[in-house]
PDB file of C-alpha atoms in Angstrom:
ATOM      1  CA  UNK N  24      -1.048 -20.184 -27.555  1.00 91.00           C
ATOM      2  CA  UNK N  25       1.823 -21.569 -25.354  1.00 97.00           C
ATOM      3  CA  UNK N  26       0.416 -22.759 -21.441  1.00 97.00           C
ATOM      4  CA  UNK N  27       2.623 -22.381 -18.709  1.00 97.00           C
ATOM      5  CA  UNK N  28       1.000 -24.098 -16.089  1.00 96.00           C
ATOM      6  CA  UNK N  29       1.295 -22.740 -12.061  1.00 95.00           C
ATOM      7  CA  UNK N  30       4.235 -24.356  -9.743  1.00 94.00           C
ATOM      8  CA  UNK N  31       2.484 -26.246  -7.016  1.00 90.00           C
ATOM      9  CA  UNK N  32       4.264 -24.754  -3.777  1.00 88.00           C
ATOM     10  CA  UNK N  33       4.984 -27.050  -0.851  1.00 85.00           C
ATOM     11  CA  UNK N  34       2.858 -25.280   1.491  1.00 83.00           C
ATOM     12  CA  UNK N  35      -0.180 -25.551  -0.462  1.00 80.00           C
ATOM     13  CA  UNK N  36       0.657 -29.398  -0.746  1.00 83.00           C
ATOM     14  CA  UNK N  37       1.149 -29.357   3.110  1.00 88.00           C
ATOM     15  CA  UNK N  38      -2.617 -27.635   4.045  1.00 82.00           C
ATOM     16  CA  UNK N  39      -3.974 -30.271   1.799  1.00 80.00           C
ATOM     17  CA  UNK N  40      -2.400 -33.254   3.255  1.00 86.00           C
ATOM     18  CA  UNK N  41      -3.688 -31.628   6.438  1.00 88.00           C
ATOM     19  CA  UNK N  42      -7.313 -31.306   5.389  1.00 80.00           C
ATOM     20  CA  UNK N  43      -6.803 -35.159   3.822  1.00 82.00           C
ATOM     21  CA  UNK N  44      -6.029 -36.018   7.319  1.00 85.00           C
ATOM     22  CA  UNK N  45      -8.504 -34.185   8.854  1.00 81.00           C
ATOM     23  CA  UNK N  46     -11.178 -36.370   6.558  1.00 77.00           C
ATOM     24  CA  UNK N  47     -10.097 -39.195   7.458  1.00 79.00           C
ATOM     25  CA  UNK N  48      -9.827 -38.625  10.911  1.00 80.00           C
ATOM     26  CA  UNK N  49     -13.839 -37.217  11.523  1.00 76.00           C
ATOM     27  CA  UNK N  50     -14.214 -40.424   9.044  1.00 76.00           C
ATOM     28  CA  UNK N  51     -13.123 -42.645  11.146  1.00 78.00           C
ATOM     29  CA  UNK N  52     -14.319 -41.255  14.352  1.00 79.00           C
ATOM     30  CA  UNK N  53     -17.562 -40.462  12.685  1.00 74.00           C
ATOM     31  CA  UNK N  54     -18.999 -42.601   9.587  1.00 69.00           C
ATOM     32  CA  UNK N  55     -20.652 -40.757   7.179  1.00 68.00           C
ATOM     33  CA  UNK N  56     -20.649 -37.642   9.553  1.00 67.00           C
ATOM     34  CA  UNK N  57     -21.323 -34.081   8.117  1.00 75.00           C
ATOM     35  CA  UNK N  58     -18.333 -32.972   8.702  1.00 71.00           C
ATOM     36  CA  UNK N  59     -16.025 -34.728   6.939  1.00 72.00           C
ATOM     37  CA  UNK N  60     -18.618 -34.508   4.143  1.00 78.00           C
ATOM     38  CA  UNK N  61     -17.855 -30.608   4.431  1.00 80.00           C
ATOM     39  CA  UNK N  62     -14.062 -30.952   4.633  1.00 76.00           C
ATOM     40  CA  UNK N  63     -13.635 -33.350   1.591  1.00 79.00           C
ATOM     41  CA  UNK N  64     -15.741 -31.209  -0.418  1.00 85.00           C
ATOM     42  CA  UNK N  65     -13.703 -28.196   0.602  1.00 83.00           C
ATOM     43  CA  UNK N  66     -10.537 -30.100  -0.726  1.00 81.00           C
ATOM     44  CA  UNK N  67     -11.332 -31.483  -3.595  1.00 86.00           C
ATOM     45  CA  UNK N  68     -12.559 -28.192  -4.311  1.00 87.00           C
ATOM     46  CA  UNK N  69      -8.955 -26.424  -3.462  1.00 83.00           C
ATOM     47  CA  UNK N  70      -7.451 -29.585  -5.441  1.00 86.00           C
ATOM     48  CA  UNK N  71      -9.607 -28.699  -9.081  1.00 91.00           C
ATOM     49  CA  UNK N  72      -8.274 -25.266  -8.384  1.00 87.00           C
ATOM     50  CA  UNK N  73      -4.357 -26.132  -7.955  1.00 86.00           C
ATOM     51  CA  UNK N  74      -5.023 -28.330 -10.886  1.00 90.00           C
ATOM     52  CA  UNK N  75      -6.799 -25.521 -13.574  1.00 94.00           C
ATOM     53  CA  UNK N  76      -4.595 -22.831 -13.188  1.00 95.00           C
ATOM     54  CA  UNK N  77      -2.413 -22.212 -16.020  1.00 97.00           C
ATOM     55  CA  UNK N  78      -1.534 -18.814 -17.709  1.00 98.00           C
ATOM     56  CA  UNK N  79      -1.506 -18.590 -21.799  1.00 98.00           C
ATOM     57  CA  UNK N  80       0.732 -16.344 -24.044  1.00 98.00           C
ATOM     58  CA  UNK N  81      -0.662 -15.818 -27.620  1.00 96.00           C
ATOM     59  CA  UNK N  82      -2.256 -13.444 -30.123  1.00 94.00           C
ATOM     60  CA  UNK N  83      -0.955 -10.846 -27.956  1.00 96.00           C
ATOM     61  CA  UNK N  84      -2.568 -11.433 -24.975  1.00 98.00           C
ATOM     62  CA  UNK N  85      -1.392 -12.912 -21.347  1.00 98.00           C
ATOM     63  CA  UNK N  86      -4.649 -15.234 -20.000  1.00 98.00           C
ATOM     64  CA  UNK N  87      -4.922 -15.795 -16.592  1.00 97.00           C
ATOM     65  CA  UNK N  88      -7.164 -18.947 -15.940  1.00 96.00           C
ATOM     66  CA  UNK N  89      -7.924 -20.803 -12.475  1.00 94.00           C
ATOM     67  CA  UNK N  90     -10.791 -22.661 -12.518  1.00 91.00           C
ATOM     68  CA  UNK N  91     -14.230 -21.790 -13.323  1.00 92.00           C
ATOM     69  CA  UNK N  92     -13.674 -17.949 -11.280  1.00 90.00           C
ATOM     70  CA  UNK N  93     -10.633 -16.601 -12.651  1.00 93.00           C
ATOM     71  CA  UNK N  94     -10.657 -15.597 -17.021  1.00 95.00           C
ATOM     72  CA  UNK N  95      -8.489 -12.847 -17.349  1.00 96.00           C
ATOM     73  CA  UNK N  96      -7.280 -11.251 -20.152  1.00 97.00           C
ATOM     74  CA  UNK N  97      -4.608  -8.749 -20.290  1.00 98.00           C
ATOM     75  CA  UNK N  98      -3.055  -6.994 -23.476  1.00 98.00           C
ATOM     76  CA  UNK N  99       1.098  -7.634 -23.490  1.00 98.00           C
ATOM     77  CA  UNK N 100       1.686  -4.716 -24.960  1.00 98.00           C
ATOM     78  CA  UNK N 101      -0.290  -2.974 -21.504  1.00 98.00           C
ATOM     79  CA  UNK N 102       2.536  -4.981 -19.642  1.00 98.00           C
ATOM     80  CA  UNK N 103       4.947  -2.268 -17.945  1.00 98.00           C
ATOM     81  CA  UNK N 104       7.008  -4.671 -15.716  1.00 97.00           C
ATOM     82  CA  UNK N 105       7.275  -7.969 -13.739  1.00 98.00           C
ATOM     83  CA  UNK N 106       9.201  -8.460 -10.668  1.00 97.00           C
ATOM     84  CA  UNK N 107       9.926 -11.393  -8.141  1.00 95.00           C
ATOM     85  CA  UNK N 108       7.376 -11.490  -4.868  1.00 93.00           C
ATOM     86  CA  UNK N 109       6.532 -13.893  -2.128  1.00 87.00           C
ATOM     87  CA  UNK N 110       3.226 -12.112  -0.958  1.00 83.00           C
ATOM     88  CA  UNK N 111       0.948 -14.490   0.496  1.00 81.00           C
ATOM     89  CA  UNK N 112      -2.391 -12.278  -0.973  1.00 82.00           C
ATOM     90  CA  UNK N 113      -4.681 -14.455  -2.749  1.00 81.00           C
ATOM     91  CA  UNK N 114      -4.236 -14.703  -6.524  1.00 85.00           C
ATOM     92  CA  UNK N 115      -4.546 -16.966  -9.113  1.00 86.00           C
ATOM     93  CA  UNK N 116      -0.725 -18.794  -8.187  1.00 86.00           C
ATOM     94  CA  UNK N 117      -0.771 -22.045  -6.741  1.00 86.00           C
ATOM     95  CA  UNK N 118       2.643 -21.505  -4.867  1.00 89.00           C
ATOM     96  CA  UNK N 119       4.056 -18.856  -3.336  1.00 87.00           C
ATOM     97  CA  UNK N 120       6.934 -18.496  -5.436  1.00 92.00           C
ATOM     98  CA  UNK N 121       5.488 -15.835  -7.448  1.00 94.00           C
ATOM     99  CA  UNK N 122       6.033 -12.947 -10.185  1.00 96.00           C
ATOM    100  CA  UNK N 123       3.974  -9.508  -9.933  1.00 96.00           C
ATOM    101  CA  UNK N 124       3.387  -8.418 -13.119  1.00 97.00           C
ATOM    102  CA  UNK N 125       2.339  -4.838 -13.463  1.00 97.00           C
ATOM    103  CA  UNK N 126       0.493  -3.599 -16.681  1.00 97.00           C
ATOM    104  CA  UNK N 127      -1.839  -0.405 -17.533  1.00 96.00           C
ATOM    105  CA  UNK N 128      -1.309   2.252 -15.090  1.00 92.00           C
ATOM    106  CA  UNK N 129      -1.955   0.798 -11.461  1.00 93.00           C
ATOM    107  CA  UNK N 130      -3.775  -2.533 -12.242  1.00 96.00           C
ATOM    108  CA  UNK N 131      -1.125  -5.551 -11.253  1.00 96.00           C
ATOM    109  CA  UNK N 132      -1.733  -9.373 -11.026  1.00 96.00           C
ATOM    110  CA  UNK N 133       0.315 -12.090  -9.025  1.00 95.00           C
ATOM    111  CA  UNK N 134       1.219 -15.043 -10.880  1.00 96.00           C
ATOM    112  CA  UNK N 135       3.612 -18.666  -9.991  1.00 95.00           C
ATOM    113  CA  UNK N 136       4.705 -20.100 -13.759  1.00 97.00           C
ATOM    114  CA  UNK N 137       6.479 -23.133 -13.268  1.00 95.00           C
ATOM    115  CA  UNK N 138       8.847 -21.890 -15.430  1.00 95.00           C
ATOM    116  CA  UNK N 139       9.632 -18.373 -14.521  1.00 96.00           C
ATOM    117  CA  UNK N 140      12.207 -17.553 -16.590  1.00 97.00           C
ATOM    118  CA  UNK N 141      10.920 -18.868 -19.912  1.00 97.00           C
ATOM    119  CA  UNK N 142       7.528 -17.473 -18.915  1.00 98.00           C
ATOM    120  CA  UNK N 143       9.208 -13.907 -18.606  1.00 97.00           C
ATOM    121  CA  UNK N 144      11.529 -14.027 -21.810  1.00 97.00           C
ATOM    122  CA  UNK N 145       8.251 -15.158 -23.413  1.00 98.00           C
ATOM    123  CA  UNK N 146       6.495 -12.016 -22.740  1.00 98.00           C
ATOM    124  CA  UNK N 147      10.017  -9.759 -23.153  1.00 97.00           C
ATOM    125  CA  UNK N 148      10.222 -11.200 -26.166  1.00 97.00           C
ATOM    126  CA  UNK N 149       6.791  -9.835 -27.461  1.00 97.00           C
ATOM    127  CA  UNK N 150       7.142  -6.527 -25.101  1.00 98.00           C
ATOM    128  CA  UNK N 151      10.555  -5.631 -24.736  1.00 97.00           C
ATOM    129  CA  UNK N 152       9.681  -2.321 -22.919  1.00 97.00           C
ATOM    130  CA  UNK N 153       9.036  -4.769 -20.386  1.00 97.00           C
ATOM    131  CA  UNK N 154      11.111  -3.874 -16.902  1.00 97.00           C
ATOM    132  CA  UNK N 155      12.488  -6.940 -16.055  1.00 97.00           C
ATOM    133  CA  UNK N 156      12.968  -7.037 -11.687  1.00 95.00           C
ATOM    134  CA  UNK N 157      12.928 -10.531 -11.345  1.00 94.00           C
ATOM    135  CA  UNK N 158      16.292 -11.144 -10.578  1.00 87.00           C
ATOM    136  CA  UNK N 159      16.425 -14.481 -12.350  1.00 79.00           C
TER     137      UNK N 159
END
């Protein structure tokens, strides 16, 4: 199995260093105070899941995993093509520099490689009735 592991995106860095702020401000203002128990919970939690997603390509199969909620498994050879998107709908991509990629007949999963274009040669390479709209 090789693990590509999801870019980070700058946006996602910037709400977190927001809610880091916003701990230590109600901290500050109000030791030990519920709510900044809430908030730092709520980040840490949004931190494990930036920090467990990571897609797998091996024995034939593309796995999706982000944390303890997200275990997909999806057969390459289902894979009918990937293409570039910025779409900020919630998936298991940690950035929002992201690739589509469509497989069975309308199923479809957003995902943010680090390495895009090594992560899609990867797959063309085991597929290559892959459509390839990425653009890279």
């Amino acid at each position: 199995m090789v693990k590509y592991r999801s870019k980070i995106g700058w946006f996602l860095v910037l709400v977190l260093l927001v809610m880091i702020g916003a701990v230590v401000y109600v901290l500050l203002k109000e030791p030990m105070g519920m709510g900044a128990v809430v908030l730092l919970l709520a980040t840490l939690f949004m931190v494990y899941f930036l920090l467990t997603t990571y897609y797998e390509i091996g024995d034939g199969v593309l796995r999706i995993k982000s944390g303890f909620l997200i275990n997909r498994t999806i057969l390459i050879t289902s894979i009918k093509k990937i293409e570039a998107t910025n779409s900020p709908v919630g998936a298991p991509a940690a950035s929002l520099d992201r690739l589509e990629v469509s497989y069975n007949k309308y199923q479809s999963v957003i995902l943010s490689p680090k390495k895009k274009r090594v992560f899609v040669n990867h797959l063309i390479r085991l597929n290559p009735k892959i459509q390839d709209n990425t653009g890279l």
